[in-house]
Amino acid sequence: MGIREMVGTAGFSCVAGGVTAPAGFKAAGLNCGLKKSKKDLALLVSEVPCAAAGLFTTNRVKAAPVLVTQEKLAFGRAQAVVVNSGNANACTGPRGLEDARAMAGITAGALGIPEELVLVASTGVIGVPLPVEKLAAGIPRAAALLDRAGHRDAAEAILTTDTCVKEAAVTFTLGGRRVTIGGMAKGSGMIHPDMATMLAFLTTDAAIAPGVLRLALHTAADASFHMISVDGDTSTNDMVLIMANGLAGNERVATLEAAAPFIAALKEVCMALARAIARDGEGATRLIEVRVRGAPTMADARLAARAVAASNLVKAAVFGRDANWGRIICAAGYSGARFDPDRCDIYLGSLPVARAGNGLPFDEDEARRILEQDPVVITLDLKSGTAEATAWGCDLTYDYVRINASYRS
Amino acid sequence: MGIREMVGTAGFSCVAGGVTAPAGFKAAGLNCGLKKSKKDLALLVSEVPCAAAGLFTTNRVKAAPVLVTQEKLAFGRAQAVVVNSGNANACTGPRGLEDARAMAGITAGALGIPEELVLVASTGVIGVPLPVEKLAAGIPRAAALLDRAGHRDAAEAILTTDTCVKEAAVTFTLGGRRVTIGGMAKGSGMIHPDMATMLAFLTTDAAIAPGVLRLALHTAADASFHMISVDGDTSTNDMVLIMANGLAGNERVATLEAAAPFIAALKEVCMALARAIARDGEGATRLIEVRVRGAPTMADARLAARAVAASNLVKAAVFGRDANWGRIICAAGYSGARFDPDRCDIYLGSLPVARAGNGLPFDEDEARRILEQDPVVITLDLKSGTAEATAWGCDLTYDYVRINASYRS
């Protein structure tokens, strides 16, 4: 997992270093007492102010840090992010908003930068007031620890039930300059259907206009984070942030056309993080990759791929190594995607299990071997067009239930 | 469970007898070899032709029996239903349609009634051709066993992973006559988010016009079967059928106004069956009842109630007796229901756990005792209007995963 999870694609090189791989970023992570002993406070800072953009939960219930960070990003600028795990600061009323602002203020003071350039994020239990005094003690300590080598500590400090850190970084050439994009993320329950918080923080040394940066983030998220969850099924705290500090010295990217290589590279980083999140779903033993092709439109392909990847019955069948393809076509059937079931072909790995909507005889042992692999690749060819999409999920296991039956204890 | 699960409501009396409680209905259930030894074939017949109506899966992938029965119900008449479990006859192509028609034809022959009056339903594994020869041998045997006392055998024969039969019946007065409505149902995986097949068969001796019967069925299903699943998330085989044979001798109900007492009674039967289905969700140990009040519209109330009842995280928290109310408001938040989170109150049983969107201090031991009860009642008061809705679900347990990891084996 982590930085080695990247797919090598022409034009990109995978590099180590996560969020501090790009020039001019430092990070730190430590325990400030929100959790018993695990790290629970992360700090990520750029040497200079950045263009910044964010994506936020569409849940009607928005945590205080979401509201505060959304407000700050109206100007498209930021220089630091402070993140705590162990407490979501959600459903905490006016006090929650004050606490989120205090968290930013304390960080600004410790770093000596304007408060409006400090973004905040939280994840953890809902409905419990944030112990700001612990953050007030922890943030100056984190500021003192800020280092280029601190990316992994920061990546650790944002985790909740995740079993491993999730980092990625790529380097590529943009306008003749070497540009780097890095990122870290935390996973989110079983991701779907009712995802626990997903957080992702992205950094780059590219020079890029805030408006273009925002569009690039949307595009990259559509092919990555949005394919491991379903729009509308979001937690109170979900957030994806990106900061671009321009220290790579490239000519400032001011149009979407000029941003194409940047967007492609950002998509790679986001997809690596998204796959890592799906692979580390609570209790998961295997990543499930659902490829839909032959859809009439991209929207149909996305709907079908996400429904199959999110189906409890498909997920449980993968856990049980049971080649129950009927559940796959059934999930596509209720997804809302338009297709003719009587044309649909289904494959497990490269093994055809259904053709034109009907079962094929297949070797159950071979199917079982395929379902034991990681990732398990499921392909649906809808034979109704040319659009394609890929979604990711994980198997549903006993451990998912164990973890979620006593999350607060 | 079963017939005693009914809530006694003024005007109705609960009676025994399930689908054969109304006058003029007989039933039978037996094993015809689709399953190893459990009953797998049910027959339900009226002495005389009936007004009939049905509700069918909205899944784009529709099983052959769904297509065949939909076609037959175009005329609003039926006299018998033949149901098999153990094989869904879904994703079986043109042969599946032939097999479903053959199943109806064999039944018509055995009963000596027109084939167009025989409805068919199937549930079980998808994608395997129906062994019609087994049904051809079993159906005449079932016809010979038809009896007023056969309701329980029939109710057994339609089950798959259900752990108990689901029957209900009420009697009431309509136009001065004693009228009875009976029903049986089979449950459906965890019901949601990707429900396995739900089947329900309803009978009545009321005289009622087919058009009114259809509207009555829609109304009753909206308050019952549709509140244990989410529109659009349906299996390939879902079906609810009702037959009204008129033998109660009441003046034929020809308007919705005159149908009001009938609809109220039908709703009771459907709600009893729906609760029984939810309570018997795969691996479930407790029924969860989610009451939403104070919603701006009925649609908002229904969305919020269903999202909470269907949330994996809420279901797992109930299993673990963990009073994690944040997951409740989070599910309401992503449901699409319109409400102001800062006004929402939440109760576990009668214990207030959140007020105006903020957590209240509460006794954890008391909360744990409430979460050990069956049913667990969760109430959300959205404080944004006067509309109400109730939805049902069950807890998410290790056994759900066990059952679904190896359904086909």
PDB file of C-alpha atoms in Angstrom, chain A residues 166-314:
ATOM      1  CA  LYS A 166      -2.284   6.239   2.332  1.00  0.00           C
ATOM      2  CA  GLU A 167       0.221   8.378   0.465  1.00  0.00           C
ATOM      3  CA  ALA A 168       1.048   8.951  -3.174  1.00  0.00           C
ATOM      4  CA  ALA A 169       3.156  11.338  -5.240  1.00  0.00           C
ATOM      5  CA  VAL A 170       4.108  11.744  -8.875  1.00  0.00           C
ATOM      6  CA  THR A 171       6.491  13.967 -10.714  1.00  0.00           C
ATOM      7  CA  PHE A 172       6.156  15.097 -14.333  1.00  0.00           C
ATOM      8  CA  THR A 173       7.122  17.877 -16.698  1.00  0.00           C
ATOM      9  CA  LEU A 174       4.954  20.941 -17.091  1.00  0.00           C
ATOM     10  CA  GLY A 175       6.080  23.798 -19.340  1.00  0.00           C
ATOM     11  CA  GLY A 176       9.650  22.485 -19.212  1.00  0.00           C
ATOM     12  CA  ARG A 177       9.765  22.401 -15.412  1.00  0.00           C
ATOM     13  CA  ARG A 178       9.730  19.410 -13.089  1.00  0.00           C
ATOM     14  CA  VAL A 179       6.473  19.567 -11.175  1.00  0.00           C
ATOM     15  CA  THR A 180       5.391  17.300  -8.320  1.00  0.00           C
ATOM     16  CA  ILE A 181       1.971  16.440  -6.888  1.00  0.00           C
ATOM     17  CA  GLY A 182       1.660  14.669  -3.545  1.00  0.00           C
ATOM     18  CA  GLY A 183      -1.202  13.504  -1.408  1.00  0.00           C
ATOM     19  CA  MET A 184      -2.378  11.701   1.688  1.00  0.00           C
ATOM     20  CA  ALA A 185      -5.813  10.359   2.556  1.00  0.00           C
ATOM     21  CA  LYS A 186      -7.802   8.559   5.187  1.00  0.00           C
ATOM     22  CA  GLY A 187     -10.361   5.886   4.463  1.00  0.00           C
ATOM     23  CA  SER A 188     -13.900   5.683   5.337  1.00  0.00           C
ATOM     24  CA  GLY A 189     -15.758   2.746   6.794  1.00  0.00           C
ATOM     25  CA  MET A 190     -16.882   0.497   4.037  1.00  0.00           C
ATOM     26  CA  ILE A 191     -16.883   3.711   1.929  1.00  0.00           C
ATOM     27  CA  HIS A 192     -20.403   3.047   0.859  1.00  0.00           C
ATOM     28  CA  PRO A 193     -23.370   2.992   1.375  1.00  0.00           C
ATOM     29  CA  ASP A 194     -22.983   5.232   4.388  1.00  0.00           C
ATOM     30  CA  MET A 195     -19.470   6.349   4.359  1.00  0.00           C
ATOM     31  CA  ALA A 196     -17.542   7.375   7.379  1.00  0.00           C
ATOM     32  CA  THR A 197     -15.381  10.387   6.780  1.00  0.00           C
ATOM     33  CA  MET A 198     -13.069  10.494   3.797  1.00  0.00           C
ATOM     34  CA  LEU A 199     -10.307  13.084   3.928  1.00  0.00           C
ATOM     35  CA  ALA A 200      -7.680  13.762   1.292  1.00  0.00           C
ATOM     36  CA  PHE A 201      -5.017  16.464   1.227  1.00  0.00           C
ATOM     37  CA  LEU A 202      -3.129  17.204  -1.953  1.00  0.00           C
ATOM     38  CA  THR A 203      -0.101  19.417  -2.515  1.00  0.00           C
ATOM     39  CA  THR A 204       1.750  20.607  -5.560  1.00  0.00           C
ATOM     40  CA  ASP A 205       4.558  22.967  -6.402  1.00  0.00           C
ATOM     41  CA  ALA A 206       2.914  23.837  -9.717  1.00  0.00           C
ATOM     42  CA  ALA A 207       1.987  27.446 -10.401  1.00  0.00           C
ATOM     43  CA  ILE A 208      -1.677  27.368 -11.322  1.00  0.00           C
ATOM     44  CA  ALA A 209      -4.605  29.776 -11.143  1.00  0.00           C
ATOM     45  CA  PRO A 210      -7.119  29.027  -8.354  1.00  0.00           C
ATOM     46  CA  GLY A 211     -10.055  28.662 -10.779  1.00  0.00           C
ATOM     47  CA  VAL A 212      -8.173  26.177 -12.946  1.00  0.00           C
ATOM     48  CA  LEU A 213      -6.993  24.348  -9.824  1.00  0.00           C
ATOM     49  CA  ARG A 214     -10.613  23.964  -8.694  1.00  0.00           C
ATOM     50  CA  LEU A 215     -11.703  22.519 -12.042  1.00  0.00           C
ATOM     51  CA  ALA A 216      -8.696  20.189 -12.087  1.00  0.00           C
ATOM     52  CA  LEU A 217      -9.621  18.920  -8.631  1.00  0.00           C
ATOM     53  CA  HIS A 218     -13.232  18.278  -9.697  1.00  0.00           C
ATOM     54  CA  THR A 219     -12.106  16.361 -12.770  1.00  0.00           C
ATOM     55  CA  ALA A 220      -9.607  14.242 -10.871  1.00  0.00           C
ATOM     56  CA  ALA A 221     -12.070  13.508  -8.060  1.00  0.00           C
ATOM     57  CA  ASP A 222     -14.731  12.380 -10.544  1.00  0.00           C
ATOM     58  CA  ALA A 223     -12.447   9.577 -11.716  1.00  0.00           C
ATOM     59  CA  SER A 224     -11.211   8.629  -8.260  1.00  0.00           C
ATOM     60  CA  PHE A 225     -12.794   9.610  -4.938  1.00  0.00           C
ATOM     61  CA  HIS A 226     -16.261   9.786  -6.473  1.00  0.00           C
ATOM     62  CA  MET A 227     -15.888   6.254  -7.811  1.00  0.00           C
ATOM     63  CA  ILE A 228     -15.440   4.782  -4.359  1.00  0.00           C
ATOM     64  CA  SER A 229     -18.521   6.465  -2.962  1.00  0.00           C
ATOM     65  CA  VAL A 230     -21.881   7.469  -4.298  1.00  0.00           C
ATOM     66  CA  ASP A 231     -22.838  11.105  -4.622  1.00  0.00           C
ATOM     67  CA  GLY A 232     -25.184  12.045  -1.851  1.00  0.00           C
ATOM     68  CA  ASP A 233     -24.080   9.262   0.471  1.00  0.00           C
ATOM     69  CA  THR A 234     -21.518  11.264   2.303  1.00  0.00           C
ATOM     70  CA  SER A 235     -20.411  11.798   5.860  1.00  0.00           C
ATOM     71  CA  THR A 236     -20.648  15.036   7.792  1.00  0.00           C
ATOM     72  CA  ASN A 237     -16.902  15.709   7.468  1.00  0.00           C
ATOM     73  CA  ASP A 238     -15.765  14.625   3.978  1.00  0.00           C
ATOM     74  CA  MET A 239     -13.227  16.965   2.482  1.00  0.00           C
ATOM     75  CA  VAL A 240     -10.619  16.992  -0.280  1.00  0.00           C
ATOM     76  CA  LEU A 241      -8.199  19.934  -0.299  1.00  0.00           C
ATOM     77  CA  ILE A 242      -5.421  20.938  -2.663  1.00  0.00           C
ATOM     78  CA  MET A 243      -2.761  23.612  -2.246  1.00  0.00           C
ATOM     79  CA  ALA A 244      -0.492  24.766  -5.109  1.00  0.00           C
ATOM     80  CA  ASN A 245       2.467  26.912  -4.047  1.00  0.00           C
ATOM     81  CA  GLY A 246       4.045  27.626  -7.452  1.00  0.00           C
ATOM     82  CA  LEU A 247       7.597  26.896  -6.284  1.00  0.00           C
ATOM     83  CA  ALA A 248       8.277  24.638  -9.296  1.00  0.00           C
ATOM     84  CA  GLY A 249       8.688  27.837 -11.275  1.00  0.00           C
ATOM     85  CA  ASN A 250       6.580  26.777 -14.251  1.00  0.00           C
ATOM     86  CA  GLU A 251       4.696  29.395 -16.220  1.00  0.00           C
ATOM     87  CA  ARG A 252       1.459  29.863 -14.294  1.00  0.00           C
ATOM     88  CA  VAL A 253      -1.219  27.548 -15.714  1.00  0.00           C
ATOM     89  CA  ALA A 254      -4.195  29.779 -16.445  1.00  0.00           C
ATOM     90  CA  THR A 255      -6.346  27.706 -18.834  1.00  0.00           C
ATOM     91  CA  LEU A 256      -7.867  24.230 -18.762  1.00  0.00           C
ATOM     92  CA  GLU A 257      -6.040  23.383 -22.004  1.00  0.00           C
ATOM     93  CA  ALA A 258      -2.677  24.196 -20.484  1.00  0.00           C
ATOM     94  CA  ALA A 259      -3.709  22.258 -17.367  1.00  0.00           C
ATOM     95  CA  ALA A 260      -4.175  18.930 -19.204  1.00  0.00           C
ATOM     96  CA  PRO A 261      -0.857  17.340 -18.101  1.00  0.00           C
ATOM     97  CA  PHE A 262      -1.446  18.609 -14.580  1.00  0.00           C
ATOM     98  CA  ILE A 263      -4.951  17.148 -14.513  1.00  0.00           C
ATOM     99  CA  ALA A 264      -3.722  13.782 -15.799  1.00  0.00           C
ATOM    100  CA  ALA A 265      -1.067  13.644 -13.081  1.00  0.00           C
ATOM    101  CA  LEU A 266      -3.491  14.771 -10.380  1.00  0.00           C
ATOM    102  CA  LYS A 267      -5.900  12.044 -11.496  1.00  0.00           C
ATOM    103  CA  GLU A 268      -3.138   9.455 -11.028  1.00  0.00           C
ATOM    104  CA  VAL A 269      -2.443  10.611  -7.491  1.00  0.00           C
ATOM    105  CA  CYS A 270      -6.154  10.726  -6.635  1.00  0.00           C
ATOM    106  CA  MET A 271      -6.789   7.289  -8.144  1.00  0.00           C
ATOM    107  CA  ALA A 272      -3.908   5.791  -6.191  1.00  0.00           C
ATOM    108  CA  LEU A 273      -5.297   7.262  -2.974  1.00  0.00           C
ATOM    109  CA  ALA A 274      -8.856   6.180  -3.863  1.00  0.00           C
ATOM    110  CA  ARG A 275      -7.765   2.606  -4.558  1.00  0.00           C
ATOM    111  CA  ALA A 276      -5.829   2.576  -1.295  1.00  0.00           C
ATOM    112  CA  ILE A 277      -8.936   3.763   0.550  1.00  0.00           C
ATOM    113  CA  ALA A 278     -11.144   1.119  -1.064  1.00  0.00           C
ATOM    114  CA  ARG A 279      -8.560  -1.593  -0.419  1.00  0.00           C
ATOM    115  CA  ASP A 280      -8.458  -0.599   3.243  1.00  0.00           C
ATOM    116  CA  GLY A 281     -12.239  -0.578   3.754  1.00  0.00           C
ATOM    117  CA  GLU A 282     -13.105  -1.664   7.278  1.00  0.00           C
ATOM    118  CA  GLY A 283     -12.489  -5.383   7.622  1.00  0.00           C
ATOM    119  CA  ALA A 284     -11.683  -5.726   3.926  1.00  0.00           C
ATOM    120  CA  THR A 285      -9.429  -8.487   2.662  1.00  0.00           C
ATOM    121  CA  ARG A 286      -9.502  -7.660  -1.059  1.00  0.00           C
ATOM    122  CA  LEU A 287      -9.912  -4.721  -3.430  1.00  0.00           C
ATOM    123  CA  ILE A 288     -12.751  -5.063  -5.935  1.00  0.00           C
ATOM    124  CA  GLU A 289     -12.337  -3.209  -9.231  1.00  0.00           C
ATOM    125  CA  VAL A 290     -15.505  -2.926 -11.323  1.00  0.00           C
ATOM    126  CA  ARG A 291     -15.001  -1.975 -14.969  1.00  0.00           C
ATOM    127  CA  VAL A 292     -18.060  -1.086 -16.995  1.00  0.00           C
ATOM    128  CA  ARG A 293     -17.716  -0.648 -20.732  1.00  0.00           C
ATOM    129  CA  GLY A 294     -20.125  -0.391 -23.647  1.00  0.00           C
ATOM    130  CA  ALA A 295     -22.409   2.012 -21.762  1.00  0.00           C
ATOM    131  CA  PRO A 296     -24.537   4.533 -23.681  1.00  0.00           C
ATOM    132  CA  THR A 297     -23.086   7.454 -21.690  1.00  0.00           C
ATOM    133  CA  MET A 298     -20.415   8.091 -19.098  1.00  0.00           C
ATOM    134  CA  ALA A 299     -23.158   8.749 -16.534  1.00  0.00           C
ATOM    135  CA  ASP A 300     -24.629   5.288 -17.140  1.00  0.00           C
ATOM    136  CA  ALA A 301     -21.201   3.662 -16.927  1.00  0.00           C
ATOM    137  CA  ARG A 302     -20.507   5.433 -13.630  1.00  0.00           C
ATOM    138  CA  LEU A 303     -23.891   4.518 -12.131  1.00  0.00           C
ATOM    139  CA  ALA A 304     -23.527   0.844 -13.016  1.00  0.00           C
ATOM    140  CA  ALA A 305     -19.884   0.564 -11.884  1.00  0.00           C
ATOM    141  CA  ARG A 306     -20.562   2.221  -8.535  1.00  0.00           C
ATOM    142  CA  ALA A 307     -23.692   0.175  -7.823  1.00  0.00           C
ATOM    143  CA  VAL A 308     -21.844  -3.100  -8.394  1.00  0.00           C
ATOM    144  CA  ALA A 309     -18.808  -1.993  -6.359  1.00  0.00           C
ATOM    145  CA  ALA A 310     -21.104  -0.851  -3.536  1.00  0.00           C
ATOM    146  CA  SER A 311     -23.456  -3.852  -3.437  1.00  0.00           C
ATOM    147  CA  ASN A 312     -23.376  -5.621  -0.080  1.00  0.00           C
ATOM    148  CA  LEU A 313     -24.368  -8.848  -1.789  1.00  0.00           C
ATOM    149  CA  VAL A 314     -21.563  -8.613  -4.369  1.00  0.00           C
TER     150      VAL A 314
END
